[in-house]
Amino acid sequence: MDITLPRERRPDEYRVSLTPAGVETLTRAGHRVFVEHDAGRGAGFSDDDYRKAGATVVYSQTEAYARGELVVKVARPTVEDLEHLHEAQILTGFLHLAAGRRDKIEILRSRRVCAIAWETVERADGCLPVLQSISSIAGRLMPQIVGRYLQSNEGGRGVLLSGTPTVPPAEVVILGAGTFGTEAALALTANHASVYLLDISADALIRAHRRLEGRAVTMAFTEHNLRKVVAFADAIIGAVYVPGQRTPIVLTREHLRLMRPRSLFVDASIDQGGCAETSRPTSHSNPVYVEEGVIHYCVPNITSIVGRTASHALSYAITPYLLAIADRGLDEAVQMYPELGRGINIRDGVIVHPGLARAWQEELKA
Protein backbone atom coordinates (compact mmCIF):
# COMPACT_ATOMS: atom_id res chain seq x y z
CA MET A 1 0.00 0.00 0.00
CA ASP A 2 1.08 3.60 -0.59
CA ILE A 3 1.14 5.62 2.62
CA THR A 4 1.72 9.36 2.90
CA LEU A 5 2.75 11.73 5.70
CA PRO A 6 1.77 15.31 4.84
CA ARG A 7 3.37 18.18 6.69
CA GLU A 8 1.13 19.54 9.46
CA ARG A 9 0.00 23.09 8.69
CA ARG A 10 -1.88 24.17 11.78
CA PRO A 11 -0.18 26.94 13.82
CA ASP A 12 2.35 25.76 16.41
CA GLU A 13 2.05 22.10 15.41
CA TYR A 14 5.44 20.46 15.91
CA ARG A 15 4.33 16.82 16.00
CA VAL A 16 4.53 14.31 13.16
CA SER A 17 2.38 11.19 12.91
CA LEU A 18 5.17 8.70 12.20
CA THR A 19 8.79 8.76 13.27
CA PRO A 20 11.50 7.30 11.01
CA ALA A 21 11.31 4.12 13.13
CA GLY A 22 7.60 3.80 12.37
CA VAL A 23 8.22 4.42 8.68
CA GLU A 24 10.92 1.75 8.63
CA THR A 25 8.46 -0.80 10.03
CA LEU A 26 6.14 -0.10 7.11
CA THR A 27 8.78 -0.02 4.38
CA ARG A 28 10.37 -3.24 5.60
CA ALA A 29 6.95 -4.86 5.21
CA GLY A 30 7.01 -3.88 1.54
CA HIS A 31 4.89 -0.73 1.62
CA ARG A 32 5.78 2.58 0.02
CA VAL A 33 5.86 5.61 2.29
CA PHE A 34 5.90 9.19 0.98
CA VAL A 35 6.90 11.97 3.37
CA GLU A 36 6.34 15.62 2.56
CA HIS A 37 9.45 17.80 2.80
CA ASP A 38 10.08 18.98 6.39
CA ALA A 39 7.14 16.99 7.79
CA GLY A 40 9.28 15.88 10.73
CA ARG A 41 11.26 19.05 11.25
CA GLY A 42 9.29 20.28 14.26
CA ALA A 43 9.95 16.98 16.05
CA GLY A 44 13.63 16.96 15.12
CA PHE A 45 13.49 14.44 12.23
CA SER A 46 15.14 15.42 8.96
CA ASP A 47 14.24 14.37 5.44
CA ASP A 48 17.42 12.28 5.40
CA ASP A 49 16.23 10.43 8.51
CA TYR A 50 13.11 9.40 6.58
CA ARG A 51 15.07 8.50 3.46
CA LYS A 52 17.28 6.20 5.52
CA ALA A 53 14.09 4.57 6.83
CA GLY A 54 13.08 3.79 3.23
CA ALA A 55 10.68 6.67 2.57
CA THR A 56 10.47 8.84 -0.54
CA VAL A 57 10.48 12.58 0.18
CA VAL A 58 8.09 14.68 -1.92
CA TYR A 59 8.18 18.44 -2.19
CA SER A 60 4.60 19.66 -2.37
CA GLN A 61 1.37 19.21 -0.47
CA THR A 62 -0.38 18.30 -3.72
CA GLU A 63 2.02 15.45 -4.44
CA ALA A 64 1.96 14.22 -0.84
CA TYR A 65 -1.81 13.76 -0.93
CA ALA A 66 -1.86 12.41 -4.49
CA ARG A 67 0.61 9.64 -3.66
CA GLY A 68 -1.13 7.99 -0.73
CA GLU A 69 -3.99 5.57 -0.39
CA LEU A 70 -3.56 5.96 3.37
CA VAL A 71 -3.01 9.50 4.68
CA VAL A 72 -1.48 9.64 8.16
CA LYS A 73 -1.88 12.96 9.98
CA VAL A 74 -1.71 14.20 13.55
CA ALA A 75 -4.26 17.01 13.67
CA ARG A 76 -7.66 17.62 12.13
CA PRO A 77 -7.23 18.61 8.46
CA THR A 78 -7.41 22.25 7.45
CA VAL A 79 -9.53 23.44 4.53
CA GLU A 80 -6.35 23.40 2.47
CA ASP A 81 -5.74 19.76 3.40
CA LEU A 82 -9.30 18.79 2.52
CA GLU A 83 -8.96 20.25 -0.95
CA HIS A 84 -6.27 17.66 -1.71
CA LEU A 85 -8.15 14.59 -0.49
CA HIS A 86 -9.57 12.30 -3.15
CA GLU A 87 -12.17 9.58 -3.26
CA ALA A 88 -11.57 6.33 -1.43
CA GLN A 89 -8.57 7.59 0.53
CA ILE A 90 -8.23 6.56 4.17
CA LEU A 91 -7.53 9.54 6.42
CA THR A 92 -6.21 9.05 9.97
CA GLY A 93 -5.48 11.54 12.74
CA PHE A 94 -6.91 13.18 15.83
CA LEU A 95 -9.88 14.45 13.84
CA HIS A 96 -12.27 15.62 16.60
CA LEU A 97 -15.09 15.84 14.07
CA ALA A 98 -17.86 16.28 16.65
CA ALA A 99 -16.41 19.70 17.47
CA GLY A 100 -15.53 20.51 13.86
CA ARG A 101 -17.28 22.54 11.21
CA ARG A 102 -20.14 20.86 9.39
CA ASP A 103 -18.82 21.91 5.97
CA LYS A 104 -15.62 19.95 6.61
CA ILE A 105 -17.58 16.84 7.48
CA GLU A 106 -19.62 17.29 4.31
CA ILE A 107 -16.41 17.42 2.24
CA LEU A 108 -15.27 14.12 3.78
CA ARG A 109 -18.67 12.61 3.06
CA SER A 110 -18.96 13.93 -0.50
CA ARG A 111 -15.48 12.66 -1.39
CA ARG A 112 -16.26 9.32 0.26
CA VAL A 113 -13.12 9.52 2.38
CA CYS A 114 -12.81 6.91 5.12
CA ALA A 115 -12.06 8.99 8.22
CA ILE A 116 -10.44 7.19 11.16
CA ALA A 117 -10.20 9.31 14.30
CA TRP A 118 -7.53 8.05 16.69
CA GLU A 119 -9.37 9.54 19.67
CA THR A 120 -12.32 7.17 19.09
CA VAL A 121 -10.30 3.96 18.67
CA GLU A 122 -11.80 2.18 21.66
CA ARG A 123 -11.44 -1.34 23.03
CA ALA A 124 -14.38 -3.27 24.47
CA ASP A 125 -13.29 -2.39 28.02
CA GLY A 126 -13.38 1.34 27.24
CA CYS A 127 -9.62 1.71 26.84
CA LEU A 128 -8.61 4.33 24.25
CA PRO A 129 -5.11 3.09 23.34
CA VAL A 130 -4.03 5.85 20.95
CA LEU A 131 -5.59 8.76 22.81
CA GLN A 132 -4.06 7.51 26.07
CA SER A 133 -0.57 7.74 24.60
CA ILE A 134 -1.04 11.48 24.10
CA SER A 135 -3.27 12.16 27.11
CA SER A 136 -0.62 10.74 29.41
CA ILE A 137 1.94 13.24 28.09
CA ALA A 138 -0.52 16.14 28.30
CA GLY A 139 -1.28 15.27 31.92
CA ARG A 140 2.40 15.18 32.80
CA LEU A 141 2.81 18.66 31.32
CA MET A 142 0.37 20.19 33.79
CA PRO A 143 2.87 21.16 36.50
CA GLN A 144 4.85 23.36 34.13
CA ILE A 145 1.72 24.88 32.53
CA VAL A 146 -0.20 25.45 35.76
CA GLY A 147 2.94 26.60 37.54
CA ARG A 148 3.69 29.16 34.84
CA TYR A 149 0.25 30.75 34.72
CA LEU A 150 0.01 31.00 38.49
CA GLN A 151 3.07 33.27 38.35
CA SER A 152 2.61 36.99 38.99
CA ASN A 153 4.46 37.96 35.81
CA GLU A 154 1.91 35.95 33.78
CA GLY A 155 -1.00 37.72 35.46
CA GLY A 156 -1.64 34.87 37.88
CA ARG A 157 -2.23 34.79 41.64
CA GLY A 158 1.47 34.56 42.42
CA VAL A 159 1.13 31.15 44.04
CA LEU A 160 4.01 28.67 44.07
CA LEU A 161 2.77 25.24 43.02
CA SER A 162 4.62 23.39 45.79
CA GLY A 163 4.30 26.01 48.50
CA THR A 164 7.10 26.33 51.08
CA PRO A 165 7.55 25.06 54.66
CA THR A 166 5.70 28.14 55.92
CA VAL A 167 3.16 28.66 53.08
CA PRO A 168 0.59 26.14 51.76
CA PRO A 169 0.85 24.77 48.21
CA ALA A 170 -1.44 25.67 45.32
CA GLU A 171 -4.96 24.21 45.38
CA VAL A 172 -5.58 22.48 42.04
CA VAL A 173 -8.92 20.95 41.04
CA ILE A 174 -9.15 18.40 38.20
CA LEU A 175 -12.52 17.63 36.60
CA GLY A 176 -12.27 14.11 35.19
CA ALA A 177 -10.36 11.04 36.39
CA GLY A 178 -9.50 9.49 33.03
CA THR A 179 -5.96 9.05 31.73
CA PHE A 180 -5.27 12.77 31.43
CA GLY A 181 -6.82 13.68 34.77
CA THR A 182 -5.06 10.90 36.66
CA GLU A 183 -1.68 11.60 35.06
CA ALA A 184 -2.10 15.30 35.82
CA ALA A 185 -2.92 14.47 39.44
CA LEU A 186 0.15 12.24 39.72
CA ALA A 187 2.42 14.90 38.23
CA LEU A 188 0.99 17.72 40.32
CA THR A 189 1.13 15.79 43.60
CA ALA A 190 4.72 14.85 42.77
CA ASN A 191 5.32 18.61 42.71
CA HIS A 192 3.64 18.88 46.12
CA ALA A 193 0.50 20.69 44.93
CA SER A 194 -2.74 20.08 46.83
CA VAL A 195 -4.97 18.21 44.34
CA TYR A 196 -8.71 17.49 44.24
CA LEU A 197 -9.91 15.02 41.60
CA LEU A 198 -13.61 14.85 40.66
CA ASP A 199 -15.48 12.43 38.41
CA ILE A 200 -19.02 11.14 37.91
CA SER A 201 -17.74 7.54 37.83
CA ALA A 202 -17.08 5.84 41.16
CA ASP A 203 -15.01 3.18 39.36
CA ALA A 204 -12.78 5.86 37.79
CA LEU A 205 -12.26 7.49 41.18
CA ILE A 206 -11.42 4.15 42.80
CA ARG A 207 -8.81 3.43 40.10
CA ALA A 208 -7.33 6.90 40.42
CA HIS A 209 -7.29 6.74 44.23
CA ARG A 210 -5.33 3.49 44.09
CA ARG A 211 -2.79 4.92 41.65
CA LEU A 212 -2.43 8.09 43.66
CA GLU A 213 -2.09 6.13 46.91
CA GLY A 214 -4.13 8.72 48.74
CA ARG A 215 -1.95 11.69 47.72
CA ALA A 216 -4.97 13.53 46.23
CA VAL A 217 -8.51 14.06 47.45
CA THR A 218 -11.02 12.18 45.28
CA MET A 219 -14.61 13.41 45.18
CA ALA A 220 -17.87 12.62 43.42
CA PHE A 221 -18.64 15.14 40.67
CA THR A 222 -21.81 16.77 41.98
CA GLU A 223 -23.03 20.35 41.74
CA HIS A 224 -22.57 20.73 45.50
CA ASN A 225 -18.95 19.53 45.36
CA LEU A 226 -18.18 21.55 42.25
CA ARG A 227 -19.37 24.79 43.82
CA LYS A 228 -17.38 23.96 46.92
CA VAL A 229 -14.04 23.42 45.17
CA VAL A 230 -14.22 26.27 42.64
CA ALA A 231 -14.51 28.73 45.51
CA PHE A 232 -11.02 27.93 46.85
CA ALA A 233 -9.17 26.65 43.77
CA ASP A 234 -6.07 28.43 42.53
CA ALA A 235 -6.38 26.41 39.31
CA ILE A 236 -9.03 24.21 37.72
CA ILE A 237 -8.24 21.71 34.98
CA GLY A 238 -11.06 20.48 32.75
CA ALA A 239 -10.39 16.88 31.69
CA VAL A 240 -13.85 15.80 30.52
CA TYR A 241 -14.10 13.46 27.52
CA VAL A 242 -16.93 11.48 25.88
CA PRO A 243 -15.63 9.42 22.91
CA GLY A 244 -16.79 10.79 19.58
CA GLN A 245 -19.08 13.42 21.07
CA ARG A 246 -18.84 17.10 21.83
CA THR A 247 -17.67 17.65 25.40
CA PRO A 248 -20.52 18.59 27.72
CA ILE A 249 -20.38 21.99 29.41
CA VAL A 250 -19.75 21.38 33.12
CA LEU A 251 -18.35 24.77 34.13
CA THR A 252 -20.67 27.74 33.68
CA ARG A 253 -20.09 31.47 33.97
CA GLU A 254 -21.75 31.27 37.36
CA HIS A 255 -19.12 28.75 38.50
CA LEU A 256 -16.31 30.92 37.17
CA ARG A 257 -17.64 33.94 39.07
CA LEU A 258 -17.15 31.95 42.26
CA MET A 259 -13.43 31.58 41.52
CA ARG A 260 -10.76 33.83 42.96
CA PRO A 261 -9.56 36.71 40.77
CA ARG A 262 -6.51 35.82 38.62
CA SER A 263 -6.98 32.10 39.21
CA LEU A 264 -6.43 29.72 36.29
CA PHE A 265 -8.66 27.49 34.20
CA VAL A 266 -7.04 24.95 31.84
CA ASP A 267 -9.52 23.44 29.37
CA ALA A 268 -7.89 20.22 28.19
CA SER A 269 -11.22 19.29 26.56
CA ILE A 270 -11.08 22.17 24.07
CA ASP A 271 -10.23 19.90 21.12
CA GLN A 272 -13.68 18.33 21.60
CA GLY A 273 -15.40 21.69 22.00
CA GLY A 274 -14.44 22.58 25.58
CA CYS A 275 -16.07 21.89 28.94
CA ALA A 276 -16.64 25.51 30.05
CA GLU A 277 -19.16 28.05 28.86
CA THR A 278 -16.36 30.58 28.41
CA SER A 279 -13.88 28.38 26.52
CA ARG A 280 -12.58 29.16 23.05
CA PRO A 281 -9.50 27.68 21.32
CA THR A 282 -6.14 29.40 21.73
CA SER A 283 -2.67 28.57 20.43
CA HIS A 284 0.82 28.13 21.84
CA SER A 285 1.72 31.54 20.36
CA ASN A 286 -1.17 33.20 22.20
CA PRO A 287 -2.26 30.64 24.80
CA VAL A 288 -4.34 32.58 27.33
CA TYR A 289 -7.09 35.14 27.71
CA VAL A 290 -9.03 36.46 30.72
CA GLU A 291 -12.77 36.12 31.16
CA GLU A 292 -14.79 36.61 34.35
CA GLY A 293 -11.49 37.53 36.00
CA VAL A 294 -10.09 34.03 35.36
CA ILE A 295 -7.10 33.21 33.15
CA HIS A 296 -8.14 30.68 30.48
CA TYR A 297 -5.60 28.35 28.86
CA CYS A 298 -7.39 26.56 25.99
CA VAL A 299 -4.72 25.17 23.66
CA PRO A 300 -6.01 22.13 21.71
CA ASN A 301 -2.61 20.63 20.86
CA ILE A 302 -1.02 20.80 24.30
CA THR A 303 1.56 18.07 23.61
CA SER A 304 2.90 19.86 20.53
CA ILE A 305 5.33 21.75 22.77
CA VAL A 306 7.09 18.43 23.36
CA GLY A 307 6.88 17.49 19.70
CA ARG A 308 9.56 14.83 19.71
CA THR A 309 8.27 12.93 22.73
CA ALA A 310 4.67 13.17 21.51
CA SER A 311 5.61 12.00 18.01
CA HIS A 312 7.45 8.95 19.36
CA ALA A 313 4.48 8.03 21.55
CA LEU A 314 1.94 8.50 18.76
CA SER A 315 4.00 6.62 16.19
CA TYR A 316 4.44 3.67 18.54
CA ALA A 317 0.70 3.56 19.26
CA ILE A 318 -0.56 3.73 15.67
CA THR A 319 2.03 1.70 13.75
CA PRO A 320 0.36 -1.71 14.44
CA TYR A 321 -2.96 -0.39 13.09
CA LEU A 322 -1.35 1.15 10.01
CA LEU A 323 0.57 -2.05 9.32
CA ALA A 324 -2.61 -4.12 9.60
CA ILE A 325 -4.47 -1.82 7.19
CA ALA A 326 -1.57 -1.82 4.72
CA ASP A 327 -1.02 -5.60 4.91
CA ARG A 328 -4.60 -6.83 4.99
CA GLY A 329 -6.89 -4.01 3.90
CA LEU A 330 -9.24 -2.09 6.19
CA ASP A 331 -11.92 -4.76 6.64
CA GLU A 332 -9.49 -7.49 7.70
CA ALA A 333 -7.60 -5.00 9.88
CA VAL A 334 -10.86 -4.27 11.72
CA GLN A 335 -11.40 -8.01 12.26
CA MET A 336 -7.88 -8.21 13.67
CA TYR A 337 -8.30 -5.07 15.81
CA PRO A 338 -12.02 -4.50 16.58
CA GLU A 339 -11.19 -1.23 18.31
CA LEU A 340 -10.04 0.12 14.95
CA GLY A 341 -13.59 -0.28 13.66
CA ARG A 342 -14.82 1.97 16.46
CA GLY A 343 -12.33 4.55 15.26
CA ILE A 344 -14.03 4.83 11.86
CA ASN A 345 -16.15 7.99 11.92
CA ILE A 346 -17.11 8.31 8.24
CA ARG A 347 -17.06 5.70 5.49
CA ASP A 348 -18.53 5.65 1.97
CA GLY A 349 -20.14 9.02 2.58
CA VAL A 350 -21.96 7.90 5.73
CA ILE A 351 -21.36 8.90 9.37
CA VAL A 352 -20.88 5.53 11.05
CA HIS A 353 -19.71 6.48 14.56
CA PRO A 354 -22.72 6.69 16.92
CA GLY A 355 -21.27 9.58 18.91
CA LEU A 356 -20.60 11.68 15.83
CA ALA A 357 -24.04 10.85 14.45
CA ARG A 358 -25.62 12.06 17.70
CA ALA A 359 -23.47 15.17 17.66
CA TRP A 360 -24.84 16.14 14.27
CA GLN A 361 -28.36 14.88 15.03
CA GLU A 362 -28.29 12.49 12.11
CA GLU A 363 -29.84 9.09 11.93
CA LEU A 364 -27.27 6.35 12.20
CA LYS A 365 -27.23 4.49 8.89
CA ALA A 366 -26.17 0.90 8.50
Coordinates of C-alpha atoms in Angstrom, one line a residue:
M1 CA 0.0 0.0 0.0
D2 CA 1.1 3.6 -0.6
I3 CA 1.1 5.6 2.6
T4 CA 1.7 9.4 2.9
L5 CA 2.7 11.7 5.7
P6 CA 1.8 15.3 4.8
R7 CA 3.4 18.2 6.7
E8 CA 1.1 19.5 9.5
R9 CA 0.0 23.1 8.7
R10 CA -1.9 24.2 11.8
P11 CA -0.2 26.9 13.8
D12 CA 2.3 25.8 16.4
E13 CA 2.0 22.1 15.4
Y14 CA 5.4 20.5 15.9
R15 CA 4.3 16.8 16.0
V16 CA 4.5 14.3 13.2
S17 CA 2.4 11.2 12.9
L18 CA 5.2 8.7 12.2
T19 CA 8.8 8.8 13.3
P20 CA 11.5 7.3 11.0
A21 CA 11.3 4.1 13.1
G22 CA 7.6 3.8 12.4
V23 CA 8.2 4.4 8.7
E24 CA 10.9 1.8 8.6
T25 CA 8.5 -0.8 10.0
L26 CA 6.1 -0.1 7.1
T27 CA 8.8 0.0 4.4
R28 CA 10.4 -3.2 5.6
A29 CA 7.0 -4.9 5.2
G30 CA 7.0 -3.9 1.5
H31 CA 4.9 -0.7 1.6
R32 CA 5.8 2.6 0.0
V33 CA 5.9 5.6 2.3
F34 CA 5.9 9.2 1.0
V35 CA 6.9 12.0 3.4
E36 CA 6.3 15.6 2.6
H37 CA 9.5 17.8 2.8
D38 CA 10.1 19.0 6.4
A39 CA 7.1 17.0 7.8
G40 CA 9.3 15.9 10.7
R41 CA 11.3 19.0 11.2
G42 CA 9.3 20.3 14.3
A43 CA 10.0 17.0 16.0
G44 CA 13.6 17.0 15.1
F45 CA 13.5 14.4 12.2
S46 CA 15.1 15.4 9.0
D47 CA 14.2 14.4 5.4
D48 CA 17.4 12.3 5.4
D49 CA 16.2 10.4 8.5
Y50 CA 13.1 9.4 6.6
R51 CA 15.1 8.5 3.5
K52 CA 17.3 6.2 5.5
A53 CA 14.1 4.6 6.8
G54 CA 13.1 3.8 3.2
A55 CA 10.7 6.7 2.6
T56 CA 10.5 8.8 -0.5
V57 CA 10.5 12.6 0.2
V58 CA 8.1 14.7 -1.9
Y59 CA 8.2 18.4 -2.2
S60 CA 4.6 19.7 -2.4
Q61 CA 1.4 19.2 -0.5
T62 CA -0.4 18.3 -3.7
E63 CA 2.0 15.5 -4.4
A64 CA 2.0 14.2 -0.8
Y65 CA -1.8 13.8 -0.9
A66 CA -1.9 12.4 -4.5
R67 CA 0.6 9.6 -3.7
G68 CA -1.1 8.0 -0.7
E69 CA -4.0 5.6 -0.4
L70 CA -3.6 6.0 3.4
V71 CA -3.0 9.5 4.7
V72 CA -1.5 9.6 8.2
K73 CA -1.9 13.0 10.0
V74 CA -1.7 14.2 13.5
A75 CA -4.3 17.0 13.7
R76 CA -7.7 17.6 12.1
P77 CA -7.2 18.6 8.5
T78 CA -7.4 22.3 7.5
V79 CA -9.5 23.4 4.5
E80 CA -6.3 23.4 2.5
D81 CA -5.7 19.8 3.4
L82 CA -9.3 18.8 2.5
E83 CA -9.0 20.2 -1.0
H84 CA -6.3 17.7 -1.7
L85 CA -8.2 14.6 -0.5
H86 CA -9.6 12.3 -3.1
E87 CA -12.2 9.6 -3.3
A88 CA -11.6 6.3 -1.4
Q89 CA -8.6 7.6 0.5
I90 CA -8.2 6.6 4.2
L91 CA -7.5 9.5 6.4
T92 CA -6.2 9.1 10.0
G93 CA -5.5 11.5 12.7
F94 CA -6.9 13.2 15.8
L95 CA -9.9 14.4 13.8
H96 CA -12.3 15.6 16.6
L97 CA -15.1 15.8 14.1
A98 CA -17.9 16.3 16.7
A99 CA -16.4 19.7 17.5
G100 CA -15.5 20.5 13.9
R101 CA -17.3 22.5 11.2
R102 CA -20.1 20.9 9.4
D103 CA -18.8 21.9 6.0
K104 CA -15.6 20.0 6.6
I105 CA -17.6 16.8 7.5
E106 CA -19.6 17.3 4.3
I107 CA -16.4 17.4 2.2
L108 CA -15.3 14.1 3.8
R109 CA -18.7 12.6 3.1
S110 CA -19.0 13.9 -0.5
R111 CA -15.5 12.7 -1.4
R112 CA -16.3 9.3 0.3
V113 CA -13.1 9.5 2.4
C114 CA -12.8 6.9 5.1
A115 CA -12.1 9.0 8.2
I116 CA -10.4 7.2 11.2
A117 CA -10.2 9.3 14.3
W118 CA -7.5 8.1 16.7
E119 CA -9.4 9.5 19.7
T120 CA -12.3 7.2 19.1
V121 CA -10.3 4.0 18.7
E122 CA -11.8 2.2 21.7
R123 CA -11.4 -1.3 23.0
A124 CA -14.4 -3.3 24.5
D125 CA -13.3 -2.4 28.0
G126 CA -13.4 1.3 27.2
C127 CA -9.6 1.7 26.8
L128 CA -8.6 4.3 24.2
P129 CA -5.1 3.1 23.3
V130 CA -4.0 5.9 21.0
L131 CA -5.6 8.8 22.8
Q132 CA -4.1 7.5 26.1
S133 CA -0.6 7.7 24.6
I134 CA -1.0 11.5 24.1
S135 CA -3.3 12.2 27.1
S136 CA -0.6 10.7 29.4
I137 CA 1.9 13.2 28.1
A138 CA -0.5 16.1 28.3
G139 CA -1.3 15.3 31.9
R140 CA 2.4 15.2 32.8
L141 CA 2.8 18.7 31.3
M142 CA 0.4 20.2 33.8
P143 CA 2.9 21.2 36.5
Q144 CA 4.8 23.4 34.1
I145 CA 1.7 24.9 32.5
V146 CA -0.2 25.5 35.8
G147 CA 2.9 26.6 37.5
R148 CA 3.7 29.2 34.8
Y149 CA 0.3 30.8 34.7
L150 CA 0.0 31.0 38.5
Q151 CA 3.1 33.3 38.3
S152 CA 2.6 37.0 39.0
N153 CA 4.5 38.0 35.8
E154 CA 1.9 35.9 33.8
G155 CA -1.0 37.7 35.5
G156 CA -1.6 34.9 37.9
R157 CA -2.2 34.8 41.6
G158 CA 1.5 34.6 42.4
V159 CA 1.1 31.2 44.0
L160 CA 4.0 28.7 44.1
L161 CA 2.8 25.2 43.0
S162 CA 4.6 23.4 45.8
G163 CA 4.3 26.0 48.5
T164 CA 7.1 26.3 51.1
P165 CA 7.6 25.1 54.7
T166 CA 5.7 28.1 55.9
V167 CA 3.2 28.7 53.1
P168 CA 0.6 26.1 51.8
P169 CA 0.9 24.8 48.2
A170 CA -1.4 25.7 45.3
E171 CA -5.0 24.2 45.4
V172 CA -5.6 22.5 42.0
V173 CA -8.9 21.0 41.0
I174 CA -9.1 18.4 38.2
L175 CA -12.5 17.6 36.6
G176 CA -12.3 14.1 35.2
A177 CA -10.4 11.0 36.4
G178 CA -9.5 9.5 33.0
T179 CA -6.0 9.1 31.7
F180 CA -5.3 12.8 31.4
G181 CA -6.8 13.7 34.8
T182 CA -5.1 10.9 36.7
E183 CA -1.7 11.6 35.1
A184 CA -2.1 15.3 35.8
A185 CA -2.9 14.5 39.4
L186 CA 0.1 12.2 39.7
A187 CA 2.4 14.9 38.2
L188 CA 1.0 17.7 40.3
T189 CA 1.1 15.8 43.6
A190 CA 4.7 14.8 42.8
N191 CA 5.3 18.6 42.7
H192 CA 3.6 18.9 46.1
A193 CA 0.5 20.7 44.9
S194 CA -2.7 20.1 46.8
V195 CA -5.0 18.2 44.3
Y196 CA -8.7 17.5 44.2
L197 CA -9.9 15.0 41.6
L198 CA -13.6 14.9 40.7
D199 CA -15.5 12.4 38.4
I200 CA -19.0 11.1 37.9
S201 CA -17.7 7.5 37.8
A202 CA -17.1 5.8 41.2
D203 CA -15.0 3.2 39.4
A204 CA -12.8 5.9 37.8
L205 CA -12.3 7.5 41.2
I206 CA -11.4 4.1 42.8
R207 CA -8.8 3.4 40.1
A208 CA -7.3 6.9 40.4
H209 CA -7.3 6.7 44.2
R210 CA -5.3 3.5 44.1
R211 CA -2.8 4.9 41.6
L212 CA -2.4 8.1 43.7
E213 CA -2.1 6.1 46.9
G214 CA -4.1 8.7 48.7
R215 CA -1.9 11.7 47.7
A216 CA -5.0 13.5 46.2
V217 CA -8.5 14.1 47.5
T218 CA -11.0 12.2 45.3
M219 CA -14.6 13.4 45.2
A220 CA -17.9 12.6 43.4
F221 CA -18.6 15.1 40.7
T222 CA -21.8 16.8 42.0
E223 CA -23.0 20.3 41.7
H224 CA -22.6 20.7 45.5
N225 CA -18.9 19.5 45.4
L226 CA -18.2 21.5 42.2
R227 CA -19.4 24.8 43.8
K228 CA -17.4 24.0 46.9
V229 CA -14.0 23.4 45.2
V230 CA -14.2 26.3 42.6
A231 CA -14.5 28.7 45.5
F232 CA -11.0 27.9 46.8
A233 CA -9.2 26.7 43.8
D234 CA -6.1 28.4 42.5
A235 CA -6.4 26.4 39.3
I236 CA -9.0 24.2 37.7
I237 CA -8.2 21.7 35.0
G238 CA -11.1 20.5 32.7
A239 CA -10.4 16.9 31.7
V240 CA -13.8 15.8 30.5
Y241 CA -14.1 13.5 27.5
V242 CA -16.9 11.5 25.9
P243 CA -15.6 9.4 22.9
G244 CA -16.8 10.8 19.6
Q245 CA -19.1 13.4 21.1
R246 CA -18.8 17.1 21.8
T247 CA -17.7 17.6 25.4
P248 CA -20.5 18.6 27.7
I249 CA -20.4 22.0 29.4
V250 CA -19.8 21.4 33.1
L251 CA -18.4 24.8 34.1
T252 CA -20.7 27.7 33.7
R253 CA -20.1 31.5 34.0
E254 CA -21.7 31.3 37.4
H255 CA -19.1 28.7 38.5
L256 CA -16.3 30.9 37.2
R257 CA -17.6 33.9 39.1
L258 CA -17.1 32.0 42.3
M259 CA -13.4 31.6 41.5
R260 CA -10.8 33.8 43.0
P261 CA -9.6 36.7 40.8
R262 CA -6.5 35.8 38.6
S263 CA -7.0 32.1 39.2
L264 CA -6.4 29.7 36.3
F265 CA -8.7 27.5 34.2
V266 CA -7.0 24.9 31.8
D267 CA -9.5 23.4 29.4
A268 CA -7.9 20.2 28.2
S269 CA -11.2 19.3 26.6
I270 CA -11.1 22.2 24.1
D271 CA -10.2 19.9 21.1
Q272 CA -13.7 18.3 21.6
G273 CA -15.4 21.7 22.0
G274 CA -14.4 22.6 25.6
C275 CA -16.1 21.9 28.9
A276 CA -16.6 25.5 30.1
E277 CA -19.2 28.1 28.9
T278 CA -16.4 30.6 28.4
S279 CA -13.9 28.4 26.5
R280 CA -12.6 29.2 23.0
P281 CA -9.5 27.7 21.3
T282 CA -6.1 29.4 21.7
S283 CA -2.7 28.6 20.4
H284 CA 0.8 28.1 21.8
S285 CA 1.7 31.5 20.4
N286 CA -1.2 33.2 22.2
P287 CA -2.3 30.6 24.8
V288 CA -4.3 32.6 27.3
Y289 CA -7.1 35.1 27.7
V290 CA -9.0 36.5 30.7
E291 CA -12.8 36.1 31.2
E292 CA -14.8 36.6 34.3
G293 CA -11.5 37.5 36.0
V294 CA -10.1 34.0 35.4
I295 CA -7.1 33.2 33.1
H296 CA -8.1 30.7 30.5
Y297 CA -5.6 28.3 28.9
C298 CA -7.4 26.6 26.0
V299 CA -4.7 25.2 23.7
P300 CA -6.0 22.1 21.7
N301 CA -2.6 20.6 20.9
I302 CA -1.0 20.8 24.3
T303 CA 1.6 18.1 23.6
S304 CA 2.9 19.9 20.5
I305 CA 5.3 21.8 22.8
V306 CA 7.1 18.4 23.4
G307 CA 6.9 17.5 19.7
R308 CA 9.6 14.8 19.7
T309 CA 8.3 12.9 22.7
A310 CA 4.7 13.2 21.5
S311 CA 5.6 12.0 18.0
H312 CA 7.5 9.0 19.4
A313 CA 4.5 8.0 21.6
L314 CA 1.9 8.5 18.8
S315 CA 4.0 6.6 16.2
Y316 CA 4.4 3.7 18.5
A317 CA 0.7 3.6 19.3
I318 CA -0.6 3.7 15.7
T319 CA 2.0 1.7 13.7
P320 CA 0.4 -1.7 14.4
Y321 CA -3.0 -0.4 13.1
L322 CA -1.3 1.2 10.0
L323 CA 0.6 -2.0 9.3
A324 CA -2.6 -4.1 9.6
I325 CA -4.5 -1.8 7.2
A326 CA -1.6 -1.8 4.7
D327 CA -1.0 -5.6 4.9
R328 CA -4.6 -6.8 5.0
G329 CA -6.9 -4.0 3.9
L330 CA -9.2 -2.1 6.2
D331 CA -11.9 -4.8 6.6
E332 CA -9.5 -7.5 7.7
A333 CA -7.6 -5.0 9.9
V334 CA -10.9 -4.3 11.7
Q335 CA -11.4 -8.0 12.3
M336 CA -7.9 -8.2 13.7
Y337 CA -8.3 -5.1 15.8
P338 CA -12.0 -4.5 16.6
E339 CA -11.2 -1.2 18.3
L340 CA -10.0 0.1 15.0
G341 CA -13.6 -0.3 13.7
R342 CA -14.8 2.0 16.5
G343 CA -12.3 4.6 15.3
I344 CA -14.0 4.8 11.9
N345 CA -16.2 8.0 11.9
I346 CA -17.1 8.3 8.2
R347 CA -17.1 5.7 5.5
D348 CA -18.5 5.6 2.0
G349 CA -20.1 9.0 2.6
V350 CA -22.0 7.9 5.7
I351 CA -21.4 8.9 9.4
V352 CA -20.9 5.5 11.1
H353 CA -19.7 6.5 14.6
P354 CA -22.7 6.7 16.9
G355 CA -21.3 9.6 18.9
L356 CA -20.6 11.7 15.8
A357 CA -24.0 10.8 14.4
R358 CA -25.6 12.1 17.7
A359 CA -23.5 15.2 17.7
W360 CA -24.8 16.1 14.3
Q361 CA -28.4 14.9 15.0
E362 CA -28.3 12.5 12.1
E363 CA -29.8 9.1 11.9
L364 CA -27.3 6.3 12.2
K365 CA -27.2 4.5 8.9
A366 CA -26.2 0.9 8.5

